[in-house]
XYZ file of N, CA and C in Angstrom:
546
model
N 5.935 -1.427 3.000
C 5.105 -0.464 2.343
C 3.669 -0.675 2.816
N 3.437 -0.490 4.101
C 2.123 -0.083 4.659
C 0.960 0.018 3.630
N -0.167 -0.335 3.200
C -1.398 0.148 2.802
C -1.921 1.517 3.195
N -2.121 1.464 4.377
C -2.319 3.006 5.378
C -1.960 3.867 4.894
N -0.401 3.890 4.483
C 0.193 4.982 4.430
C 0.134 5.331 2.699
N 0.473 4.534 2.207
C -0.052 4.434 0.678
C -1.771 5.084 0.316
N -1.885 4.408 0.375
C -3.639 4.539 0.050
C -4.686 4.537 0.922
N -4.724 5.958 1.729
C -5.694 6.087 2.662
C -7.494 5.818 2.661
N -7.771 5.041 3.303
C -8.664 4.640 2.670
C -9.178 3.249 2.555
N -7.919 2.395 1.541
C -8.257 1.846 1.131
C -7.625 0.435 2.065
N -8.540 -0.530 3.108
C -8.253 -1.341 3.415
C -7.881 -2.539 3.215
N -7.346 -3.244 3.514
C -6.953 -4.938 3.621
C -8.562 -5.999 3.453
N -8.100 -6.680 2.253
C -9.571 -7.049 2.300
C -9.748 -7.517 0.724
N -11.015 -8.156 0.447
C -11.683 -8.699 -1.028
C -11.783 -7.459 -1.098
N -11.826 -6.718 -2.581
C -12.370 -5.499 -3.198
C -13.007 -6.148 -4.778
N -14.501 -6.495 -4.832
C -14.557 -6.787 -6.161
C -14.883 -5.789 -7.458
N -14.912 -6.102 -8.528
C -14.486 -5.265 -9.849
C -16.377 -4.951 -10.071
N -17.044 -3.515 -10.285
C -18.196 -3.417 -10.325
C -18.072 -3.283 -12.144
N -18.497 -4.197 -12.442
C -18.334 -3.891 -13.957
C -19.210 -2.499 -14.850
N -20.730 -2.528 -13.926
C -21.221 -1.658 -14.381
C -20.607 0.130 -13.824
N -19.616 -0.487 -13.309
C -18.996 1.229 -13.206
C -17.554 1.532 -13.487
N -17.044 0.289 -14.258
C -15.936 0.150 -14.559
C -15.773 -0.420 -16.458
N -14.459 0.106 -16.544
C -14.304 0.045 -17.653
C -12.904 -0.450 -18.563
N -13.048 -1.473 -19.383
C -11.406 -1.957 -20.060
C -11.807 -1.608 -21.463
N -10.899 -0.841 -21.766
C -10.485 0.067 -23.238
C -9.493 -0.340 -23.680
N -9.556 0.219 -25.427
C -7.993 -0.503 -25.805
C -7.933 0.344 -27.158
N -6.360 0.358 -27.687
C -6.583 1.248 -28.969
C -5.997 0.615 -29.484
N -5.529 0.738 -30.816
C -4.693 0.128 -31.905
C -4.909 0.796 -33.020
N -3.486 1.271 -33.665
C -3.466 1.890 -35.084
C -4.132 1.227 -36.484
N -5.097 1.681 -37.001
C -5.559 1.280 -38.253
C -5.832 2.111 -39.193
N -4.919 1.806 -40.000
C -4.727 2.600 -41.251
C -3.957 3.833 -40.709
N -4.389 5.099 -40.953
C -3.602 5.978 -40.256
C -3.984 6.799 -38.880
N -5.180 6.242 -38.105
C -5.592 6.739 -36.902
C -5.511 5.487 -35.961
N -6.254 5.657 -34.638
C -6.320 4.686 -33.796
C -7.454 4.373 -33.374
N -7.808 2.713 -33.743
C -9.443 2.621 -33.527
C -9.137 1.646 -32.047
N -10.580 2.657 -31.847
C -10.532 2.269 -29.851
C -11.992 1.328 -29.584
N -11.797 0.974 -28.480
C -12.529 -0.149 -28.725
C -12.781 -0.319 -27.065
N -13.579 -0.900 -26.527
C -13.688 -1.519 -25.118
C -14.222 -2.999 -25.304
N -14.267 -4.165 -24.118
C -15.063 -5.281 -23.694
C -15.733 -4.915 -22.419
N -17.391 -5.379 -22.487
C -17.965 -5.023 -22.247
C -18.471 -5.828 -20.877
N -18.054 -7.116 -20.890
C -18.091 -7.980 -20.113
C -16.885 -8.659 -19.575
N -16.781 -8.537 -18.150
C -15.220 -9.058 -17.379
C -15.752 -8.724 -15.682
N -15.277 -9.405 -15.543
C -15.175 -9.467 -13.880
C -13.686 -10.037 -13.230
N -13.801 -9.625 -11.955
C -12.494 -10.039 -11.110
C -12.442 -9.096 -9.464
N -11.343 -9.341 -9.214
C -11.174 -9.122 -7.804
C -9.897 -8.265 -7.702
N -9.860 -7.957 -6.350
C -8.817 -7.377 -6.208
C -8.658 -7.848 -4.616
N -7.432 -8.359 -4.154
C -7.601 -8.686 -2.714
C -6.269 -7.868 -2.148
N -6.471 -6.893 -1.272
C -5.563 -6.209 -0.804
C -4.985 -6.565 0.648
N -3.769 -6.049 0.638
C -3.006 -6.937 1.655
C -2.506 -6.261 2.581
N -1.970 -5.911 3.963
C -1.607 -4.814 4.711
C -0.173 -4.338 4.102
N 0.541 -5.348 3.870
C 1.507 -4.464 3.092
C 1.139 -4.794 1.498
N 1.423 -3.570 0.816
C 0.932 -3.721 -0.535
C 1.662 -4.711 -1.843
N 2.341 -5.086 -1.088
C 3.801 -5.796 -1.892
C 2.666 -7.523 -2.508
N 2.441 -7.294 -1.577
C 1.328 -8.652 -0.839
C 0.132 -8.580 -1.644
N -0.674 -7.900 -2.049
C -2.024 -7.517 -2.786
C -1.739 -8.067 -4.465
N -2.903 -8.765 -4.653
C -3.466 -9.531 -5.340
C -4.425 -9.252 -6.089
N -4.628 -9.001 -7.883
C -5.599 -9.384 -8.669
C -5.860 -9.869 -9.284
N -7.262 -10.394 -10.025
C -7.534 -11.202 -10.994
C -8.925 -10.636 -11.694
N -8.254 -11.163 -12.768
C -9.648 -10.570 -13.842
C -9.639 -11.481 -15.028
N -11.133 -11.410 -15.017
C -11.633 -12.616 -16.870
C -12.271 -11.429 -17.132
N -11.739 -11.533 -18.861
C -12.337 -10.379 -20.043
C -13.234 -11.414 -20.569
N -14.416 -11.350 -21.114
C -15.417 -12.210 -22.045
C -14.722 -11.683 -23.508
N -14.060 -12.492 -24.506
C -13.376 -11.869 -25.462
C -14.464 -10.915 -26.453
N -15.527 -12.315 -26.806
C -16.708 -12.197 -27.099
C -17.711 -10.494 -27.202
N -17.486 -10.238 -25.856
C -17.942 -8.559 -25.696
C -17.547 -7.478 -26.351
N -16.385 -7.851 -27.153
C -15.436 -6.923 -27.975
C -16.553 -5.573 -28.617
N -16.143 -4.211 -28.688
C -17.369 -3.550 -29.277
C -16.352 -2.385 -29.716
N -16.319 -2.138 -30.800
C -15.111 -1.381 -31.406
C -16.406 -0.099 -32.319
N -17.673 -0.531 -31.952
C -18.619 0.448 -33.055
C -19.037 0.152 -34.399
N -18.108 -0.441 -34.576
C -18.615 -1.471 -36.213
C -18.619 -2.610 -36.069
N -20.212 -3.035 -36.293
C -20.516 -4.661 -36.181
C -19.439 -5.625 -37.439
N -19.166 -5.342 -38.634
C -18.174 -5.871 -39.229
C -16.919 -6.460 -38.750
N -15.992 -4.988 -38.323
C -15.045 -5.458 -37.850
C -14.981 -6.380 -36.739
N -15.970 -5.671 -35.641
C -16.015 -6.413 -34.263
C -15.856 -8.237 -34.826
N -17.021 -8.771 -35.981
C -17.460 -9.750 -36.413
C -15.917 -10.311 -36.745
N -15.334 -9.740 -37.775
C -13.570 -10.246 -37.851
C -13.060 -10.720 -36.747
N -12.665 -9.492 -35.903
C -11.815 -9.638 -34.990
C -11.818 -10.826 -33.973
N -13.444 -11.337 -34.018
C -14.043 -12.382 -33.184
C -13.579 -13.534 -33.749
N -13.441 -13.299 -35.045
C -12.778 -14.528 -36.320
C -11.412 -15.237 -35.556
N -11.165 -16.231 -35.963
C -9.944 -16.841 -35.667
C -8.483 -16.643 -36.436
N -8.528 -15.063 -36.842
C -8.061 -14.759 -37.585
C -6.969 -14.020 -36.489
N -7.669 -13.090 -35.623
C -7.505 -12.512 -34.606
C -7.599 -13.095 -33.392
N -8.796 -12.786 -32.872
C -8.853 -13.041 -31.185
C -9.474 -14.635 -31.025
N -10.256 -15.479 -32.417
C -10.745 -16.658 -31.799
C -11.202 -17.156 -30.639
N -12.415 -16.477 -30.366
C -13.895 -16.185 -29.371
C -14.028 -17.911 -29.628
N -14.087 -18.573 -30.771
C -14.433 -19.869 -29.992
C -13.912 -20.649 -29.350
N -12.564 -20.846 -29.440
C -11.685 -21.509 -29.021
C -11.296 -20.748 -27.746
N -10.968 -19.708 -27.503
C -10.412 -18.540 -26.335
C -11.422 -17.910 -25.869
N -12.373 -18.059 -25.410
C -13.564 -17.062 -25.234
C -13.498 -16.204 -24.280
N -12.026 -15.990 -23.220
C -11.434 -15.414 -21.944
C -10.337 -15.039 -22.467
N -10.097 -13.741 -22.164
C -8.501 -13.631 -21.724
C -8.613 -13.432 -20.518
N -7.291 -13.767 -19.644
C -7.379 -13.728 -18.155
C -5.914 -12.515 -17.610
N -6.213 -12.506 -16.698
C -4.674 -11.777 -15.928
C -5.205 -11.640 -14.483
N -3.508 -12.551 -14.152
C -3.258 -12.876 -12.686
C -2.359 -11.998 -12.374
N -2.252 -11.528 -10.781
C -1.407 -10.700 -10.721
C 0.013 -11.623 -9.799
N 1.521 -11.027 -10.002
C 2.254 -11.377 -9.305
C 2.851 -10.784 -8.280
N 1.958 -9.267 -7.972
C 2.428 -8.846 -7.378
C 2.752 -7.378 -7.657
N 2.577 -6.408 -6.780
C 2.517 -4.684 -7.121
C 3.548 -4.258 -6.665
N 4.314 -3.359 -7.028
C 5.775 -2.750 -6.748
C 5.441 -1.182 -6.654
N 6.448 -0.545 -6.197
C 6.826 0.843 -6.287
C 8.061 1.134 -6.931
N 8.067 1.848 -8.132
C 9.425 2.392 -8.400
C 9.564 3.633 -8.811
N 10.822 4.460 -8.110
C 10.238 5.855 -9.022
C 8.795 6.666 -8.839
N 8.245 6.395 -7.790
C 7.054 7.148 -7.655
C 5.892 6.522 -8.313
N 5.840 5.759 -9.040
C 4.887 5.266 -9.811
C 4.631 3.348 -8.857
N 3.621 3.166 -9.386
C 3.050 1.816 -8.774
C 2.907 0.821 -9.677
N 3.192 -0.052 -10.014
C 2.948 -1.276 -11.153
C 2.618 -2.549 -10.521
N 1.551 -2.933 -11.352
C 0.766 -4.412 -11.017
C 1.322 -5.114 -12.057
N 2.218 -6.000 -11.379
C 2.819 -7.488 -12.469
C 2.141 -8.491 -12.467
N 1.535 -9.138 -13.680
C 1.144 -10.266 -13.861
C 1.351 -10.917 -15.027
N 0.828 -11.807 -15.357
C 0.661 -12.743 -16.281
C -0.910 -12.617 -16.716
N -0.850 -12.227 -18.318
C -2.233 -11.790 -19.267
C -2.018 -12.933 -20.012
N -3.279 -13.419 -20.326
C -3.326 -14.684 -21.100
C -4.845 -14.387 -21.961
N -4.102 -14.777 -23.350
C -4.760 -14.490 -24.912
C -4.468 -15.381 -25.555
N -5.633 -15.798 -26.320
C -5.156 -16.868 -27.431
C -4.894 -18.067 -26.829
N -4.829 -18.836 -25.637
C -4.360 -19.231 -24.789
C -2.849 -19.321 -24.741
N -2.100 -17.903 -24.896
C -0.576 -17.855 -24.339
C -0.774 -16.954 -23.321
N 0.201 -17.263 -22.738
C 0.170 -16.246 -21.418
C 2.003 -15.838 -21.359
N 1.669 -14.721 -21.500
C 2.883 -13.836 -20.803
C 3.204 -12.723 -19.885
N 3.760 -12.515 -19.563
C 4.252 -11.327 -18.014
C 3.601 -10.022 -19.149
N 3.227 -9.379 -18.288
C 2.901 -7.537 -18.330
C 3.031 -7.394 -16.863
N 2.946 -5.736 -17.282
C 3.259 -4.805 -15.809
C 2.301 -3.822 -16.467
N 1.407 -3.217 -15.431
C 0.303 -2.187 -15.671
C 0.954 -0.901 -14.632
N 0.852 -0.096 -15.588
C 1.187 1.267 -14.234
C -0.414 1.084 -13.837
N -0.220 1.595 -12.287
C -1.799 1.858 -12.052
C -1.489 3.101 -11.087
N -2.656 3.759 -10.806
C -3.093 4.757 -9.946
C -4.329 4.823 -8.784
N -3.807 4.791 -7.988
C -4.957 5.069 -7.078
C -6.000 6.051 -6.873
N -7.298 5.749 -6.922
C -8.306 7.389 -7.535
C -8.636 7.557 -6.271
N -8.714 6.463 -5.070
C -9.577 6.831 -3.750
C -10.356 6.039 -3.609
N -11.267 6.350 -2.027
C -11.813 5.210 -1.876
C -13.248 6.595 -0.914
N -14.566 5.955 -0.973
C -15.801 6.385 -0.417
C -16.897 5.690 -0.761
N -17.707 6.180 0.216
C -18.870 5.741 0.350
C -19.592 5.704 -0.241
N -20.464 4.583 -0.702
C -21.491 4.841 -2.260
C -22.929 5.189 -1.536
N -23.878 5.802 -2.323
C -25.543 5.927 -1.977
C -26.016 4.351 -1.156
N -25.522 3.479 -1.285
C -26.142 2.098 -0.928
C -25.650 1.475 -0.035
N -24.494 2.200 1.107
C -24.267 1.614 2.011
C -22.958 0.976 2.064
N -22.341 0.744 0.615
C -21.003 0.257 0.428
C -19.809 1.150 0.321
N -18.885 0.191 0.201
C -17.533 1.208 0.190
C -16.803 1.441 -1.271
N -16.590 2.141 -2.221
C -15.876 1.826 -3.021
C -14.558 2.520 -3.616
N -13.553 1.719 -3.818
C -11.766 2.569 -4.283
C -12.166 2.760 -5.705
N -11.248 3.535 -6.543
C -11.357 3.416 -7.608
C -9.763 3.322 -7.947
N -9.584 3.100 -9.844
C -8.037 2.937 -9.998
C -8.032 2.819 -11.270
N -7.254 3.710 -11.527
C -7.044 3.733 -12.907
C -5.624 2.613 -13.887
N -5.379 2.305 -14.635
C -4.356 1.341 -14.802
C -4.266 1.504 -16.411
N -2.736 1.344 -16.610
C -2.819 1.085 -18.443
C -1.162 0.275 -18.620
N -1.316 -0.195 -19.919
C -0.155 -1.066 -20.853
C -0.104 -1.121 -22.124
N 1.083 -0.894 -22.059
C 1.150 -1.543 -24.056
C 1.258 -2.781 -24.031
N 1.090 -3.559 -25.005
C 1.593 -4.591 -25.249
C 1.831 -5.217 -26.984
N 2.811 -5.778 -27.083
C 2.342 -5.952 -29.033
C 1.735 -7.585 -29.122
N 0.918 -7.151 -29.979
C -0.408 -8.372 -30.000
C 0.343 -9.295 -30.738
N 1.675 -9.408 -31.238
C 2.197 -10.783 -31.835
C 2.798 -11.374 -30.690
N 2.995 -10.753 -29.699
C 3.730 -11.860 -28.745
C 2.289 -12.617 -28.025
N 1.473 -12.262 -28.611
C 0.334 -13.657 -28.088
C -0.088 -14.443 -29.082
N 0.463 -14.280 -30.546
C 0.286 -15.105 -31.490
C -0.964 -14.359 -32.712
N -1.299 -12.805 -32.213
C -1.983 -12.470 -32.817
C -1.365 -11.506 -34.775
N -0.842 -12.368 -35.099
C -0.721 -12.116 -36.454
C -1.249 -11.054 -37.338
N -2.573 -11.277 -37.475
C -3.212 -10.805 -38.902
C -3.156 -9.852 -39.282
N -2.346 -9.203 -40.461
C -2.524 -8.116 -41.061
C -2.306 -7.916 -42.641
N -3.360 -6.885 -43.112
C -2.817 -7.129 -45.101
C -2.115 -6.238 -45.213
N -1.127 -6.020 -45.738
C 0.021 -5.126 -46.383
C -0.552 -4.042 -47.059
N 0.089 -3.098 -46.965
C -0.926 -1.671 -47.807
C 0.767 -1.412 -48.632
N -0.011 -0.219 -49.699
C 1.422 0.141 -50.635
C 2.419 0.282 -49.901
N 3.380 -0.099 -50.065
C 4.670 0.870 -49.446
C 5.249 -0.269 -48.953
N 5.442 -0.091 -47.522
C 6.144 -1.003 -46.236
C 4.718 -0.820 -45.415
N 3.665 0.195 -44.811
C 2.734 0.201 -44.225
C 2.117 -1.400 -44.062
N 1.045 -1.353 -42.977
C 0.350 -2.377 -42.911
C -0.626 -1.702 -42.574
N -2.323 -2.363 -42.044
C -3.200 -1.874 -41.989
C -3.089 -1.772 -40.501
N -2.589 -2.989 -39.655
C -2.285 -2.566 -38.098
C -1.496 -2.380 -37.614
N -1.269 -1.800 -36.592
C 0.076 -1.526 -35.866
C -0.356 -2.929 -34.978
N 1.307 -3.460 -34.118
C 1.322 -4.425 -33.269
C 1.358 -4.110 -32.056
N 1.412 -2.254 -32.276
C 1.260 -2.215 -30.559
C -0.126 -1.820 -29.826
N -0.705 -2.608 -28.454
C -2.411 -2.559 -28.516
C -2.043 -1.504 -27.300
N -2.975 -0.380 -27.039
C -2.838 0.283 -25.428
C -3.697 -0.649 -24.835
N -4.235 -0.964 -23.738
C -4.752 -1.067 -22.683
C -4.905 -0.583 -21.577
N -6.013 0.213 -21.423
C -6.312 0.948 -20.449
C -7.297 0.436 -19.972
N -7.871 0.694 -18.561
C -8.387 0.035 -17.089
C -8.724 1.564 -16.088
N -10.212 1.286 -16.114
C -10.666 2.389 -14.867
C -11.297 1.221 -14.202
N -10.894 1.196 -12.854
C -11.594 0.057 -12.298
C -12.148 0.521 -11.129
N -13.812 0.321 -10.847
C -14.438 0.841 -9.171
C -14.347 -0.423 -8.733
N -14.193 -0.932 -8.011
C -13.879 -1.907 -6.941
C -14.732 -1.969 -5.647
N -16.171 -2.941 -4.955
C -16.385 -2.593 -3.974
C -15.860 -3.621 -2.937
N -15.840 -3.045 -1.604
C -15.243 -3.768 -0.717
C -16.242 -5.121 -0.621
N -16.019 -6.104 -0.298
C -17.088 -7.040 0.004
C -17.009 -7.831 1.367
């Protein structure tokens, strides 16, 4: 599976993560809507390979950056109740490797929270690759996952009337990532 032929454009090579033009989002059910949220701080790489089978990423989230719009909650969630910013102040994800199936593209790795780490697979998309005002090159790529936040040990929730709870366990994760060549 050629690069070339895949993703025109986009060469063999370091591609790093421009944070200020990139973005990691996330949602989760609370109460009866879905409160969305991004981190604001993360960096990583992307190292692409001539065949794509071969291509490689990595990324650190600052947990810490969490910004959901309400200083309260954000303040919880930072609690060791949830995400425990002091003890975990990173989540990380390594990649094992990108596949094709079905038309679609998935980046397998290992995401690590709380300090557990377990396998995910991100669909991702390729947005393209051009020339910026400054002389550089940059791809872009879009990427997303579910995942349920108890298989990293993330627990916390109070019971509402009924059977309800206040959270759902399943988190989205979504990923627009600009990438410049370096």
């Amino acid at each position: 599976m050629s690069i070339a032929t895949i993703a025109p454009g986009l060469t063999a090579g370091t591609w790093n993560i421009d944070p200020t033009h990139s973005e990691v989002t996330f949602s989760i059910r609370h109460l009866m809507t879905k409160v969305r949220g991004s981190f604001t701080e993360f960096s990583g790489s992307v190292q692409i390979a001539e065949d794509l089978a071969g291509s490689t990423a990595t990324a650190e989230i600052k947990v810490a950056s969490l910004d959901t719009r309400n200083a309260d909650r954000d303040a919880h969630v930072r609690t060791a109740d949830v995400l425990d910013v002091e003890n975990h102040p990173s989540m990380t994800f390594n990649t094992k490797g990108v596949r094709a199936e079905g038309g679609e593209y998935y980046l397998d790795g290992d995401l690590t929270i709380k300090g557990v780490t377990r396998p995910v697979s991100l669909t991702v998309e390729f947005n393209g690759v051009a020339e910026d005002p400054w002389g550089g090159t940059r791809a872009g790529f879009s990427a997303e996952t579910t995942i349920n936040r108890k298989d990293w040990g993330i627990e916390f929730n109070v019971p509402l009337k009924g059977e309800g709870a206040l959270l759902g366990d399943k988190v989205n994760l979504q990923l627009e990532i600009q990438a410049v060549r370096a």
